[in-house]
């Protein structure tokens, strides 16, 4: 273990990683340029609302920046974001000024990479642009993709479908189709569904964020089950797309879903969730056998704190927990410990059967928000306004977090480059602590209450 003074000396050397760009999130580092599109099915809250991220045949993301979507998608989302964070009006206006123009470096509505198509084919300006472009076009064109692994993402309390775009972009730039679900259980900062009217127009029905000022297990547990049902509907939707069944997207009826037909690989389908989404991840693994791999980011265990909530098939499902040192509390870690001990009990794992990988990693000197896109706003000026800053640079923590996800998946899915991620993580190993803290070790835990997430940006 690296000594604390040496670790802090390393932290001083990473000042250049306090990345902030008033125009965009960072470009992903994988070989494919990412496309994205919103999909909404059904005319009620029980429908499905997702954002798809996927590899495209483009080679130069920057050449298509006019088609990058804004991070904030309208007034309702901004107001919900402000409300969920309890920002006062002056702070809200400042945040709107700073964040209002930030874009996501993914090409809106670009068709997916075709079967057997090499990225760059058909573009007007290949050649030297390939060598200069970063974020989805490094060096020679990457190989074509016939199959695409699928991952589903569940957001935290007060977040929404675009709050984890950095993670989605990195995975999609490496060949994944990432399905970011926007939950309609009143935990999103804002969401809506479309209702047809007699005139033929579609009317928005807004669902506001519910704020609680005290512990409320009954409601949070019910919301966790609603969220899990929404994940299952998203899996159903992606299976329909893969099977070529008709899908009516209320937001974009002309998008070419047929380009995904027969190519989505569900054999090792991944579910990822942050905070409340971490609880949703565990519950979804317990309920849906189509989900094979779980990644829980700073999981908030309170909504599923009873063992009966999680009858997980833990003898077959690899699970990664990535925790932030300044969020996890004793109660939360005790629930994780009990869950992992249950997974290795003789009643769950038959004799002679190897247990799947189950790993817990804590990123030291890091806060809860570092696992969302907020990591790229918190260092400056965002963190000054809301009073939330890591000791370690938040962009660095975000990169380490994403690499841990990709490293874990590389051991389960052959399409991910293991060596690349292990080399990156070895460079920053002083930030990582393996395993759960010992029960008597209180120094690795925050001391604040773990029953509620009120006040956290994306819990």
Short mmCIF file of C-alpha atoms in Angstrom, two decimals:
data_model
loop_
_atom_site.label_atom_id
_atom_site.label_comp_id
_atom_site.label_asym_id
_atom_site.label_seq_id
_atom_site.Cartn_x
_atom_site.Cartn_y
_atom_site.Cartn_z
CA UNK A 1 0.00 0.00 0.00
CA UNK A 2 1.36 3.42 -0.92
CA UNK A 3 1.87 5.65 2.10
CA UNK A 4 -0.45 8.59 2.49
CA UNK A 5 2.18 11.35 2.04
CA UNK A 6 3.46 9.68 -1.12
CA UNK A 7 -0.11 9.34 -2.40
CA UNK A 8 -0.73 13.00 -1.78
CA UNK A 9 2.48 13.79 -3.61
CA UNK A 10 1.11 11.83 -6.55
CA UNK A 11 -2.11 13.82 -6.30
CA UNK A 12 -0.17 17.07 -6.72
CA UNK A 13 1.28 15.73 -9.96
CA UNK A 14 -2.21 15.21 -11.36
CA UNK A 15 -3.28 18.85 -11.36
CA UNK A 16 -3.25 18.80 -15.13
CA UNK A 17 -6.03 16.18 -14.94
CA UNK A 18 -8.46 18.67 -13.42
CA UNK A 19 -10.10 18.71 -16.82
CA UNK A 20 -12.90 21.10 -17.56
CA UNK A 21 -14.18 22.20 -20.94
CA UNK A 22 -17.14 24.62 -21.17
CA UNK A 23 -18.17 23.15 -24.52
CA UNK A 24 -18.20 19.35 -24.19
CA UNK A 25 -17.58 16.21 -22.16
CA UNK A 26 -14.27 14.46 -22.88
CA UNK A 27 -14.02 12.46 -26.09
CA UNK A 28 -14.08 8.69 -25.50
CA UNK A 29 -10.84 6.78 -26.04
CA UNK A 30 -12.13 3.70 -27.85
CA UNK A 31 -11.66 3.09 -31.59
CA UNK A 32 -15.28 3.74 -32.65
CA UNK A 33 -17.09 7.06 -32.99
CA UNK A 34 -20.28 6.91 -30.91
CA UNK A 35 -23.82 7.60 -32.04
CA UNK A 36 -26.85 8.07 -29.82
CA UNK A 37 -30.62 8.39 -30.03
CA UNK A 38 -33.53 8.61 -27.59
CA UNK A 39 -36.23 5.95 -27.73
CA UNK A 40 -39.67 6.20 -26.14
CA UNK A 41 -42.35 3.54 -26.49
CA UNK A 42 -45.86 3.57 -25.06
CA UNK A 43 -48.03 6.50 -24.09
CA UNK A 44 -47.93 6.11 -20.32
CA UNK A 45 -45.47 5.99 -17.45
CA UNK A 46 -45.35 2.20 -17.87
CA UNK A 47 -43.76 2.58 -21.29
CA UNK A 48 -40.03 2.59 -21.96
CA UNK A 49 -37.72 5.62 -22.17
CA UNK A 50 -34.06 5.03 -22.97
CA UNK A 51 -31.04 6.56 -24.64
CA UNK A 52 -29.08 4.25 -26.92
CA UNK A 53 -25.31 4.61 -27.38
CA UNK A 54 -23.61 2.52 -30.07
CA UNK A 55 -20.58 2.40 -32.42
CA UNK A 56 -20.91 3.99 -35.85
CA UNK A 57 -19.02 3.81 -39.14
CA UNK A 58 -17.70 7.39 -38.77
CA UNK A 59 -14.00 8.01 -38.18
CA UNK A 60 -13.90 11.63 -37.03
CA UNK A 61 -16.17 12.62 -34.16
CA UNK A 62 -15.08 16.26 -34.23
CA UNK A 63 -16.04 16.58 -37.90
CA UNK A 64 -19.66 15.95 -36.83
CA UNK A 65 -19.79 18.12 -33.71
CA UNK A 66 -22.72 20.10 -35.11
CA UNK A 67 -24.75 16.95 -34.47
CA UNK A 68 -23.64 16.50 -30.86
CA UNK A 69 -26.59 16.76 -28.43
CA UNK A 70 -26.60 19.16 -25.50
CA UNK A 71 -26.04 17.69 -22.06
CA UNK A 72 -29.04 19.57 -20.63
CA UNK A 73 -32.14 18.52 -22.57
CA UNK A 74 -34.57 21.33 -21.81
CA UNK A 75 -35.86 23.58 -19.05
CA UNK A 76 -37.62 20.82 -17.08
CA UNK A 77 -34.39 18.87 -16.67
CA UNK A 78 -32.45 21.91 -15.55
CA UNK A 79 -35.09 22.86 -12.98
CA UNK A 80 -35.27 19.29 -11.69
CA UNK A 81 -31.49 19.17 -11.44
CA UNK A 82 -31.47 22.40 -9.41
CA UNK A 83 -34.29 21.18 -7.17
CA UNK A 84 -32.65 17.82 -6.48
CA UNK A 85 -29.45 19.61 -5.44
CA UNK A 86 -31.19 22.25 -3.29
CA UNK A 87 -29.42 25.08 -5.11
CA UNK A 88 -30.41 28.66 -4.30
CA UNK A 89 -31.47 30.93 -7.23
CA UNK A 90 -28.10 32.74 -7.66
CA UNK A 91 -26.24 29.42 -7.71
CA UNK A 92 -28.79 27.99 -10.13
CA UNK A 93 -28.30 30.85 -12.57
CA UNK A 94 -24.54 30.50 -12.35
CA UNK A 95 -24.75 26.76 -13.03
CA UNK A 96 -27.08 27.40 -15.97
CA UNK A 97 -24.59 29.86 -17.43
CA UNK A 98 -21.67 27.48 -17.02
CA UNK A 99 -23.29 24.16 -17.97
CA UNK A 100 -25.97 25.25 -20.39
CA UNK A 101 -23.80 24.93 -23.50
CA UNK A 102 -21.97 21.68 -22.74
CA UNK A 103 -22.41 18.99 -25.38
CA UNK A 104 -22.04 15.22 -25.45
CA UNK A 105 -19.51 14.08 -28.12
CA UNK A 106 -21.80 11.51 -29.74
CA UNK A 107 -23.36 11.93 -33.19
CA UNK A 108 -27.12 12.30 -32.84
CA UNK A 109 -29.20 9.85 -34.92
CA UNK A 110 -26.20 8.53 -36.84
CA UNK A 111 -26.98 4.98 -38.06
CA UNK A 112 -25.16 2.15 -36.24
CA UNK A 113 -22.04 0.55 -37.68
CA UNK A 114 -23.24 -1.92 -40.31
CA UNK A 115 -22.48 -5.61 -40.29
CA UNK A 116 -19.14 -6.20 -41.98
CA UNK A 117 -18.57 -2.46 -42.51
CA UNK A 118 -15.15 -1.01 -41.71
CA UNK A 119 -15.40 2.40 -39.98
CA UNK A 120 -14.52 5.18 -42.40
CA UNK A 121 -16.07 3.57 -45.46
CA UNK A 122 -18.24 6.03 -47.36
CA UNK A 123 -17.00 9.13 -45.55
CA UNK A 124 -15.95 12.06 -47.67
CA UNK A 125 -12.72 12.90 -45.86
CA UNK A 126 -10.84 9.84 -44.64
CA UNK A 127 -7.05 9.58 -44.81
CA UNK A 128 -5.03 12.00 -42.73
CA UNK A 129 -8.04 12.95 -40.62
CA UNK A 130 -7.96 9.42 -39.22
CA UNK A 131 -4.48 9.95 -37.84
CA UNK A 132 -5.27 13.30 -36.21
CA UNK A 133 -8.69 12.53 -34.79
CA UNK A 134 -9.07 11.60 -31.14
CA UNK A 135 -12.08 10.11 -29.43
CA UNK A 136 -13.19 7.29 -31.64
CA UNK A 137 -10.66 7.40 -34.48
CA UNK A 138 -7.11 6.59 -33.48
CA UNK A 139 -4.65 5.13 -35.97
CA UNK A 140 -5.86 2.68 -38.62
CA UNK A 141 -9.60 1.94 -38.88
CA UNK A 142 -10.80 -0.64 -36.32
CA UNK A 143 -12.26 -3.93 -37.53
CA UNK A 144 -15.96 -4.32 -38.43
CA UNK A 145 -18.33 -5.62 -35.77
CA UNK A 146 -20.82 -8.39 -36.51
CA UNK A 147 -22.08 -8.74 -32.93
CA UNK A 148 -22.55 -6.07 -30.28
CA UNK A 149 -22.55 -6.82 -26.52
CA UNK A 150 -25.40 -5.12 -24.64
CA UNK A 151 -25.24 -3.18 -21.37
CA UNK A 152 -28.06 -1.50 -19.43
CA UNK A 153 -27.51 1.48 -17.13
CA UNK A 154 -29.64 2.60 -14.17
CA UNK A 155 -29.18 6.17 -12.93
CA UNK A 156 -29.11 7.42 -9.36
CA UNK A 157 -31.49 9.60 -7.37
CA UNK A 158 -31.83 13.04 -8.96
CA UNK A 159 -30.11 11.98 -12.19
CA UNK A 160 -31.49 10.96 -15.62
CA UNK A 161 -30.62 9.15 -18.85
CA UNK A 162 -27.76 11.48 -19.81
CA UNK A 163 -26.13 11.88 -16.38
CA UNK A 164 -23.62 9.07 -17.06
CA UNK A 165 -22.82 9.87 -20.67
CA UNK A 166 -19.08 9.59 -20.01
CA UNK A 167 -19.39 5.90 -19.06
CA UNK A 168 -21.82 5.21 -21.91
CA UNK A 169 -19.52 6.86 -24.47
CA UNK A 170 -16.44 4.95 -23.33
CA UNK A 171 -18.26 1.62 -23.54
CA UNK A 172 -19.93 2.37 -26.88
CA UNK A 173 -16.59 3.50 -28.35
CA UNK A 174 -15.38 -0.04 -27.66
CA UNK A 175 -18.26 -1.79 -29.41
CA UNK A 176 -21.00 -2.00 -26.77
CA UNK A 177 -24.61 -0.99 -27.24
CA UNK A 178 -25.38 0.86 -23.99
CA UNK A 179 -29.00 1.37 -22.96
CA UNK A 180 -29.34 4.22 -20.43
CA UNK A 181 -32.79 3.92 -18.84
CA UNK A 182 -34.62 7.00 -17.56
CA UNK A 183 -36.65 5.90 -14.58
CA UNK A 184 -40.21 7.13 -14.09
CA UNK A 185 -40.56 6.31 -10.39
CA UNK A 186 -40.05 9.99 -9.43
CA UNK A 187 -36.33 9.49 -8.73
CA UNK A 188 -35.17 11.16 -11.98
CA UNK A 189 -34.47 14.89 -11.76
CA UNK A 190 -37.11 15.16 -14.48
CA UNK A 191 -38.82 12.89 -17.00
CA UNK A 192 -41.98 12.65 -19.06
CA UNK A 193 -44.09 10.52 -21.38
CA UNK A 194 -46.06 11.47 -24.49
CA UNK A 195 -49.84 11.29 -24.70
CA UNK A 196 -51.59 11.47 -28.12
CA UNK A 197 -54.39 14.04 -28.43
CA UNK A 198 -57.35 14.18 -30.82
CA UNK A 199 -55.51 16.67 -33.02
CA UNK A 200 -52.79 14.08 -33.60
CA UNK A 201 -50.26 16.06 -31.59
CA UNK A 202 -48.33 14.49 -28.71
CA UNK A 203 -48.60 16.16 -25.32
CA UNK A 204 -45.87 15.91 -22.69
CA UNK A 205 -46.96 14.55 -19.32
CA UNK A 206 -44.28 15.64 -16.85
CA UNK A 207 -43.19 13.51 -13.87
CA UNK A 208 -41.45 15.54 -11.18
CA UNK A 209 -38.69 14.56 -8.78
CA UNK A 210 -39.90 13.53 -5.32
CA UNK A 211 -37.76 14.85 -2.50
CA UNK A 212 -37.81 13.14 0.90
CA UNK A 213 -36.40 14.68 4.03
CA UNK A 214 -36.34 11.49 6.09
CA UNK A 215 -35.81 7.75 5.80
CA UNK A 216 -38.65 5.97 4.06
CA UNK A 217 -37.83 2.33 3.42
CA UNK A 218 -41.29 1.35 2.19
CA UNK A 219 -41.30 3.95 -0.59
CA UNK A 220 -37.67 3.42 -1.59
CA UNK A 221 -38.13 -0.34 -1.71
CA UNK A 222 -41.23 0.06 -3.89
CA UNK A 223 -39.32 2.41 -6.18
CA UNK A 224 -36.49 -0.10 -6.45
CA UNK A 225 -38.95 -2.73 -7.66
CA UNK A 226 -40.48 -0.28 -10.15
CA UNK A 227 -37.00 0.51 -11.44
CA UNK A 228 -36.23 -3.19 -11.81
CA UNK A 229 -39.43 -3.60 -13.84
CA UNK A 230 -38.30 -0.73 -16.10
CA UNK A 231 -34.97 -2.48 -16.66
CA UNK A 232 -36.82 -5.66 -17.65
CA UNK A 233 -38.95 -3.66 -20.12
CA UNK A 234 -35.77 -2.20 -21.59
CA UNK A 235 -34.39 -5.72 -22.04
CA UNK A 236 -37.69 -6.70 -23.71
CA UNK A 237 -37.40 -3.71 -26.05
CA UNK A 238 -33.84 -4.55 -27.07
CA UNK A 239 -34.84 -8.16 -27.70
CA UNK A 240 -37.66 -6.93 -29.93
CA UNK A 241 -35.16 -4.84 -31.87
CA UNK A 242 -32.77 -7.78 -32.16
CA UNK A 243 -35.55 -10.07 -33.41
CA UNK A 244 -36.73 -7.54 -35.98
CA UNK A 245 -40.12 -7.02 -34.35
CA UNK A 246 -41.67 -3.60 -35.05
CA UNK A 247 -40.77 -0.89 -32.54
CA UNK A 248 -42.58 2.46 -32.69
CA UNK A 249 -40.33 5.18 -31.34
CA UNK A 250 -42.55 8.15 -30.46
CA UNK A 251 -39.53 10.46 -30.53
CA UNK A 252 -38.02 9.34 -33.83
CA UNK A 253 -40.14 6.92 -35.92
CA UNK A 254 -37.62 6.82 -38.79
CA UNK A 255 -34.52 5.67 -36.90
CA UNK A 256 -33.07 2.51 -38.56
CA UNK A 257 -33.44 -0.09 -35.80
CA UNK A 258 -33.07 -2.79 -38.47
CA UNK A 259 -29.31 -2.16 -38.40
CA UNK A 260 -29.24 -3.83 -34.95
CA UNK A 261 -31.28 -6.86 -36.05
CA UNK A 262 -29.64 -10.17 -35.25
CA UNK A 263 -26.49 -8.49 -33.89
CA UNK A 264 -27.20 -7.82 -30.21
CA UNK A 265 -25.40 -10.30 -27.97
CA UNK A 266 -27.39 -11.04 -24.80
CA UNK A 267 -25.27 -14.05 -23.78
CA UNK A 268 -23.42 -11.87 -21.24
CA UNK A 269 -25.78 -8.92 -20.86
CA UNK A 270 -24.49 -6.33 -18.38
CA UNK A 271 -26.42 -4.22 -15.87
CA UNK A 272 -24.66 -1.17 -14.38
CA UNK A 273 -26.10 1.21 -11.80
CA UNK A 274 -24.93 4.11 -9.64
CA UNK A 275 -26.15 4.57 -6.05
CA UNK A 276 -29.93 3.96 -6.17
CA UNK A 277 -29.07 2.45 -9.55
CA UNK A 278 -26.70 0.11 -7.70
CA UNK A 279 -29.62 -1.22 -5.67
CA UNK A 280 -31.59 -1.46 -8.93
CA UNK A 281 -28.72 -3.44 -10.45
CA UNK A 282 -28.75 -6.02 -7.67
CA UNK A 283 -32.53 -6.35 -7.72
CA UNK A 284 -32.56 -6.67 -11.52
CA UNK A 285 -29.96 -9.44 -11.36
CA UNK A 286 -32.17 -11.21 -8.84
CA UNK A 287 -35.29 -10.95 -10.99
CA UNK A 288 -34.17 -11.27 -14.61
CA UNK A 289 -32.07 -14.28 -15.71
CA UNK A 290 -31.25 -12.53 -18.99
CA UNK A 291 -28.91 -10.19 -17.06
CA UNK A 292 -25.64 -12.03 -16.52
CA UNK A 293 -23.10 -9.52 -15.14
CA UNK A 294 -23.62 -6.79 -12.52
CA UNK A 295 -21.62 -3.64 -11.78
CA UNK A 296 -22.76 -1.59 -8.77
CA UNK A 297 -21.20 1.87 -8.52
CA UNK A 298 -21.28 3.23 -4.96
CA UNK A 299 -24.41 1.16 -4.36
CA UNK A 300 -26.98 2.59 -1.93
CA UNK A 301 -28.12 -0.59 -0.19
CA UNK A 302 -30.92 0.93 1.89
CA UNK A 303 -33.77 0.25 -0.63
CA UNK A 304 -32.85 -3.47 -0.72
CA UNK A 305 -31.47 -3.89 2.79
CA UNK A 306 -33.47 -7.04 3.54
CA UNK A 307 -31.97 -10.33 2.41
CA UNK A 308 -35.40 -11.35 1.08
CA UNK A 309 -35.16 -8.49 -1.44
CA UNK A 310 -32.21 -10.14 -3.17
CA UNK A 311 -32.72 -13.84 -3.93
CA UNK A 312 -29.77 -13.51 -6.30
CA UNK A 313 -28.54 -16.36 -8.46
CA UNK A 314 -25.13 -15.51 -7.08
CA UNK A 315 -23.61 -18.85 -8.02
CA UNK A 316 -23.62 -17.73 -11.66
CA UNK A 317 -23.45 -13.91 -11.74
CA UNK A 318 -20.13 -12.01 -11.60
CA UNK A 319 -20.53 -8.76 -9.66
CA UNK A 320 -18.23 -5.75 -9.27
CA UNK A 321 -18.72 -3.14 -6.54
CA UNK A 322 -16.85 0.15 -7.07
CA UNK A 323 -17.13 2.33 -3.97
CA UNK A 324 -16.16 5.94 -3.29
CA UNK A 325 -14.40 6.43 0.04
CA UNK A 326 -16.29 9.57 1.08
CA UNK A 327 -19.76 8.14 0.46
CA UNK A 328 -19.75 4.63 1.92
CA UNK A 329 -20.86 4.26 5.52
CA UNK A 330 -20.69 1.39 7.96
CA UNK A 331 -24.33 0.37 7.51
CA UNK A 332 -24.01 0.26 3.72
CA UNK A 333 -20.79 -1.75 3.81
CA UNK A 334 -22.31 -4.22 6.27
CA UNK A 335 -25.12 -4.89 3.79
CA UNK A 336 -22.55 -5.52 1.03
CA UNK A 337 -20.60 -7.84 3.30
CA UNK A 338 -23.70 -9.84 4.15
CA UNK A 339 -24.62 -10.09 0.48
CA UNK A 340 -21.17 -11.36 -0.51
CA UNK A 341 -21.04 -13.83 2.38
CA UNK A 342 -24.41 -15.18 1.28
CA UNK A 343 -23.02 -15.66 -2.22
CA UNK A 344 -20.34 -18.09 -1.04
CA UNK A 345 -22.49 -20.12 1.35
CA UNK A 346 -22.75 -23.90 0.68
CA UNK A 347 -26.52 -23.50 0.20
CA UNK A 348 -25.92 -21.19 -2.78
CA UNK A 349 -22.77 -22.61 -4.37
CA UNK A 350 -22.88 -26.40 -4.94
CA UNK A 351 -19.77 -28.31 -3.88
CA UNK A 352 -17.18 -28.43 -6.62
CA UNK A 353 -18.73 -25.48 -8.50
CA UNK A 354 -16.40 -22.48 -8.93
CA UNK A 355 -17.84 -19.18 -7.74
CA UNK A 356 -17.96 -16.33 -10.28
CA UNK A 357 -15.75 -13.31 -9.76
CA UNK A 358 -17.00 -10.98 -7.09
CA UNK A 359 -14.87 -7.94 -6.46
CA UNK A 360 -15.07 -4.86 -4.25
CA UNK A 361 -12.80 -1.89 -4.98
CA UNK A 362 -12.77 1.45 -3.17
CA UNK A 363 -11.44 4.54 -4.93
CA UNK A 364 -9.76 6.52 -2.20
CA UNK A 365 -10.05 10.31 -1.72
CA UNK A 366 -13.18 10.35 -3.95
CA UNK A 367 -16.79 11.49 -3.57
CA UNK A 368 -20.08 10.01 -4.74
CA UNK A 369 -20.54 12.36 -7.69
CA UNK A 370 -17.21 11.37 -9.28
CA UNK A 371 -18.90 8.38 -10.93
CA UNK A 372 -21.28 10.56 -12.93
CA UNK A 373 -20.66 13.29 -15.50
CA UNK A 374 -20.51 15.70 -12.57
CA UNK A 375 -16.86 14.68 -12.21
CA UNK A 376 -16.11 17.00 -15.11
CA UNK A 377 -17.89 19.96 -13.49
CA UNK A 378 -17.07 19.50 -9.80
CA UNK A 379 -13.38 20.51 -9.77
CA UNK A 380 -14.09 24.01 -11.04
CA UNK A 381 -16.33 25.92 -10.99
CA UNK A 382 -19.16 23.55 -10.11
CA UNK A 383 -17.68 22.19 -6.90
CA UNK A 384 -17.09 25.68 -5.53
CA UNK A 385 -20.80 26.46 -5.85
CA UNK A 386 -22.19 23.22 -4.41
CA UNK A 387 -19.41 22.58 -1.88
CA UNK A 388 -18.53 19.09 -3.14
CA UNK A 389 -14.94 18.38 -4.13
CA UNK A 390 -12.67 15.34 -4.06
CA UNK A 391 -9.15 15.33 -2.71
CA UNK A 392 -8.15 13.40 -5.83
CA UNK A 393 -8.98 15.19 -9.13
CA UNK A 394 -12.53 14.25 -10.08
CA UNK A 395 -11.75 13.66 -13.80
CA UNK A 396 -9.00 11.25 -12.76
CA UNK A 397 -11.40 9.41 -10.44
CA UNK A 398 -13.93 9.20 -13.27
CA UNK A 399 -11.31 7.70 -15.60
CA UNK A 400 -10.21 5.17 -12.97
CA UNK A 401 -13.85 4.25 -12.34
CA UNK A 402 -14.50 3.65 -16.05
CA UNK A 403 -11.32 1.61 -16.44
CA UNK A 404 -12.34 -0.60 -13.50
CA UNK A 405 -15.64 -1.28 -15.29
CA UNK A 406 -13.89 -2.12 -18.56
CA UNK A 407 -11.22 -4.21 -16.85
CA UNK A 408 -13.89 -6.29 -15.10
CA UNK A 409 -15.87 -6.76 -18.31
CA UNK A 410 -12.72 -7.71 -20.20
CA UNK A 411 -12.53 -10.86 -18.08
CA UNK A 412 -16.14 -11.74 -18.96
CA UNK A 413 -16.41 -10.52 -22.57
CA UNK A 414 -13.65 -11.17 -25.10
CA UNK A 415 -14.21 -7.96 -27.07
CA UNK A 416 -12.59 -5.66 -24.46
CA UNK A 417 -8.84 -5.00 -24.32
CA UNK A 418 -7.72 -6.17 -20.86
CA UNK A 419 -4.11 -5.10 -21.11
CA UNK A 420 -4.90 -1.47 -21.94
CA UNK A 421 -7.04 -1.06 -18.83
CA UNK A 422 -4.66 -2.89 -16.50
CA UNK A 423 -1.77 -0.68 -17.58
CA UNK A 424 -3.82 2.43 -16.88
CA UNK A 425 -4.94 1.19 -13.46
CA UNK A 426 -1.40 0.17 -12.49
CA UNK A 427 -0.35 3.79 -12.96
CA UNK A 428 -2.93 4.95 -10.42
CA UNK A 429 -2.91 1.98 -8.05
CA UNK A 430 -2.36 4.26 -5.04
CA UNK A 431 -5.98 5.37 -5.44
CA UNK A 432 -7.36 1.82 -5.19
CA UNK A 433 -8.12 -0.30 -2.16
CA UNK A 434 -9.22 -3.89 -2.76
CA UNK A 435 -11.96 -5.54 -0.71
CA UNK A 436 -14.32 -4.32 1.96
CA UNK A 437 -12.76 -2.58 4.98
CA UNK A 438 -12.37 -4.79 8.03
CA UNK A 439 -15.28 -4.40 10.43
CA UNK A 440 -13.02 -2.75 13.01
CA UNK A 441 -11.48 -0.35 10.48
CA UNK A 442 -13.57 2.80 10.76
CA UNK A 443 -11.04 5.01 9.02
CA UNK A 444 -12.14 3.89 5.57
CA UNK A 445 -15.78 4.88 6.07
CA UNK A 446 -17.68 8.12 6.15
CA UNK A 447 -19.39 8.82 9.45
CA UNK A 448 -22.57 10.50 8.18
CA UNK A 449 -25.96 8.84 8.08
CA UNK A 450 -26.53 6.20 5.38
CA UNK A 451 -30.30 5.96 5.40
CA UNK A 452 -31.00 8.79 2.97
CA UNK A 453 -29.32 10.27 -0.05
CA UNK A 454 -30.89 13.71 0.10
CA UNK A 455 -28.30 16.34 -0.75
CA UNK A 456 -26.17 14.12 -2.99
CA UNK A 457 -26.03 15.15 -6.62
CA UNK A 458 -26.66 11.80 -8.26
CA UNK A 459 -27.44 9.28 -5.53
#
